[in-house]
Amino acid sequence: MINKIRAQLVQNASSILRPPMHFIPQVVQKKIMLDSLLLVFKEALEDGDFEFLTDKWLKVEIKDMQLRWFISYQHGRLVIVNKSVQDDVSFSGDLNDLVLIAGRKEDPDTLFFQRRLIIEGDTELGLEVKNLMDSIDFEQLPKPMQILLHQLADFVHKGMSVPNTEHEVIHAYSN
């Protein structure tokens, strides 16, 4: 029963979360996104690892949430805008898949080849972004963030791996 509830929550997460997310003002969304990136990539920013993104734009899109942000590195700092700009590379996927990547439950390459993670645009720039994401040392993140990412990704992973037994039962009776 709990597995069925978890599967339903995971399956419907974007439709449950989309309406309240669109009520959050874009300036607040942008602040949360920027603060999160500054925390996650603190060491990479200090080491100058974002210089490859200077005057270039990365679009990050959560397709099923209808959310998108444009990220760049300008004048030695990360910049995020919500309005459309000409992006050089684009990463897009559904909420659950991006949670799995963030929590290290799925490999971005695997999801890319399954066409669940879409990377478009400048291939070299996309590879640099992917390598930067892979270089994140989760042990350097605050413990609460580590726990949250791990538990959320674990919840999604288990919810996505529950077979749809209702469909199987209906299909068995229809034969």
Coordinates of C-alpha atoms in Angstrom, one line a residue:
M1 CA 0.0 0.0 0.0
I2 CA 2.8 2.4 0.9
N3 CA 4.6 1.5 -2.3
K4 CA 1.5 2.3 -4.3
I5 CA 1.1 5.7 -2.6
R6 CA 4.8 6.5 -3.2
A7 CA 4.5 5.5 -6.8
Q8 CA 1.4 7.8 -7.2
L9 CA 3.2 10.7 -5.5
V10 CA 6.3 10.3 -7.7
Q11 CA 4.2 9.8 -10.9
N12 CA 2.1 12.9 -10.1
A13 CA 4.8 15.1 -8.5
S14 CA 5.1 17.6 -11.3
S15 CA 1.3 18.1 -11.6
I16 CA 1.1 18.5 -7.8
L17 CA 4.0 20.9 -7.5
R18 CA 3.6 22.9 -10.7
P19 CA 0.7 25.2 -9.6
P20 CA 2.2 26.3 -6.3
M21 CA 5.6 26.9 -8.0
H22 CA 4.0 29.2 -10.5
F23 CA 2.6 31.3 -7.7
I24 CA 6.1 31.9 -6.3
P25 CA 7.3 35.3 -7.8
Q26 CA 10.1 34.9 -10.3
V27 CA 12.5 37.0 -8.2
V28 CA 12.1 34.6 -5.3
Q29 CA 12.6 31.6 -7.6
K30 CA 15.7 33.2 -9.0
K31 CA 17.1 33.9 -5.5
I32 CA 16.5 30.3 -4.4
M33 CA 18.1 29.0 -7.5
L34 CA 21.1 31.3 -7.2
D35 CA 21.6 30.6 -3.5
S36 CA 21.4 26.9 -4.2
L37 CA 24.0 27.0 -7.0
L38 CA 26.3 29.2 -4.9
L39 CA 26.1 26.6 -2.1
V40 CA 26.5 23.5 -4.3
F41 CA 29.3 25.0 -6.5
K42 CA 31.1 27.0 -3.8
E43 CA 34.4 25.3 -4.3
A44 CA 34.1 25.3 -8.1
L45 CA 33.3 29.0 -8.1
E46 CA 36.3 29.8 -5.8
D47 CA 38.6 27.7 -8.2
G48 CA 37.3 29.6 -11.2
D49 CA 35.8 26.5 -12.8
F50 CA 32.9 28.5 -14.3
E51 CA 35.0 30.7 -16.5
F52 CA 34.1 28.5 -19.5
L53 CA 30.6 29.9 -19.2
T54 CA 31.7 33.5 -19.4
D55 CA 29.4 35.4 -21.7
K56 CA 27.6 32.1 -22.7
W57 CA 24.2 31.0 -21.6
L58 CA 23.1 27.7 -20.2
K59 CA 19.4 27.0 -20.2
V60 CA 18.2 24.6 -17.5
E61 CA 14.6 23.5 -18.0
I62 CA 12.3 21.3 -16.0
K63 CA 9.9 20.4 -18.8
D64 CA 7.0 18.9 -16.8
M65 CA 7.1 21.8 -14.4
Q66 CA 7.3 24.4 -17.1
L67 CA 10.2 26.0 -15.4
R68 CA 13.3 27.4 -17.0
W69 CA 16.3 29.4 -16.0
F70 CA 19.2 30.9 -17.9
I71 CA 22.6 30.8 -16.2
S72 CA 25.8 32.5 -17.2
Y73 CA 29.1 33.6 -15.6
Q74 CA 29.7 37.3 -16.0
H75 CA 32.2 39.6 -14.3
G76 CA 33.4 36.8 -12.0
R77 CA 30.0 35.7 -10.7
L78 CA 27.0 33.5 -11.6
V79 CA 24.1 35.3 -13.2
I80 CA 20.6 33.8 -13.4
V81 CA 17.7 35.2 -15.4
N82 CA 14.1 33.9 -16.0
K83 CA 13.5 35.7 -19.2
S84 CA 14.4 34.0 -22.5
V85 CA 17.9 34.7 -23.8
Q86 CA 19.7 33.1 -26.7
D87 CA 21.2 30.0 -25.0
D88 CA 24.4 28.4 -26.1
V89 CA 23.5 25.0 -24.5
S90 CA 20.4 23.6 -23.0
F91 CA 19.8 20.9 -20.4
S92 CA 16.2 19.7 -20.0
G93 CA 14.5 16.9 -18.4
D94 CA 11.5 16.0 -16.2
L95 CA 11.5 16.7 -12.5
N96 CA 11.9 13.1 -11.3
D97 CA 14.9 12.5 -13.6
L98 CA 16.6 15.7 -12.5
V99 CA 16.1 14.7 -8.9
L100 CA 17.7 11.3 -9.6
I101 CA 20.7 13.0 -11.2
A102 CA 21.1 15.4 -8.3
G103 CA 20.9 12.6 -5.8
R104 CA 23.3 10.4 -7.8
K105 CA 20.7 7.7 -8.3
E106 CA 21.0 8.0 -12.1
D107 CA 23.9 8.8 -14.3
P108 CA 23.3 11.7 -16.7
D109 CA 24.9 9.8 -19.6
T110 CA 22.4 6.9 -19.1
L111 CA 19.4 9.3 -19.1
F112 CA 20.9 11.1 -22.1
F113 CA 21.0 7.9 -24.1
Q114 CA 17.5 7.0 -22.9
R115 CA 16.4 10.5 -24.2
R116 CA 15.2 11.4 -20.7
L117 CA 17.9 14.1 -20.4
I118 CA 18.1 16.4 -23.4
I119 CA 21.3 18.3 -24.1
E120 CA 21.1 20.6 -27.1
G121 CA 23.4 23.3 -28.5
D122 CA 27.2 23.6 -28.2
T123 CA 28.4 20.1 -27.6
E124 CA 31.7 21.1 -26.1
L125 CA 30.1 23.6 -23.7
G126 CA 27.5 20.9 -22.7
L127 CA 30.3 18.5 -21.9
E128 CA 32.0 21.1 -19.7
V129 CA 28.8 21.7 -17.8
K130 CA 28.2 17.9 -17.4
N131 CA 31.8 17.4 -16.2
L132 CA 31.4 20.3 -13.7
M133 CA 28.2 18.7 -12.4
D134 CA 30.0 15.3 -12.1
S135 CA 32.8 17.0 -10.1
I136 CA 30.6 18.1 -7.2
D137 CA 31.8 16.6 -4.0
F138 CA 28.6 15.9 -2.0
E139 CA 30.6 15.5 1.1
Q140 CA 31.3 19.2 1.0
L141 CA 27.6 20.1 1.0
P142 CA 26.0 20.9 4.4
K143 CA 24.8 17.7 6.0
P144 CA 21.1 18.6 5.9
M145 CA 21.4 19.2 2.1
Q146 CA 23.1 15.8 1.7
I147 CA 20.4 14.1 3.6
L148 CA 17.6 15.9 1.7
L149 CA 19.0 15.1 -1.7
H150 CA 19.7 11.5 -0.8
Q151 CA 16.2 10.9 0.7
L152 CA 14.4 12.7 -2.0
A153 CA 16.3 10.8 -4.8
D154 CA 15.8 7.5 -2.9
F155 CA 12.0 8.2 -2.6
V156 CA 11.8 9.0 -6.4
H157 CA 13.9 6.0 -7.4
K158 CA 11.7 3.6 -5.3
G159 CA 8.5 5.3 -6.6
M160 CA 9.6 4.9 -10.2
S161 CA 10.6 1.3 -9.8
V162 CA 7.2 0.1 -8.5
P163 CA 5.5 -1.9 -11.2
N164 CA 2.0 -0.7 -12.1
T165 CA 0.2 -3.7 -10.8
E166 CA -3.3 -2.2 -11.4
H167 CA -2.5 -2.0 -15.1
E168 CA -1.2 -5.5 -15.1
V169 CA -4.3 -6.8 -13.4
I170 CA -6.6 -5.0 -15.8
H171 CA -4.6 -6.2 -18.7
A172 CA -4.7 -9.8 -17.4
Y173 CA -8.5 -9.7 -17.2
S174 CA -9.0 -8.2 -20.6
N175 CA -7.3 -11.2 -22.3

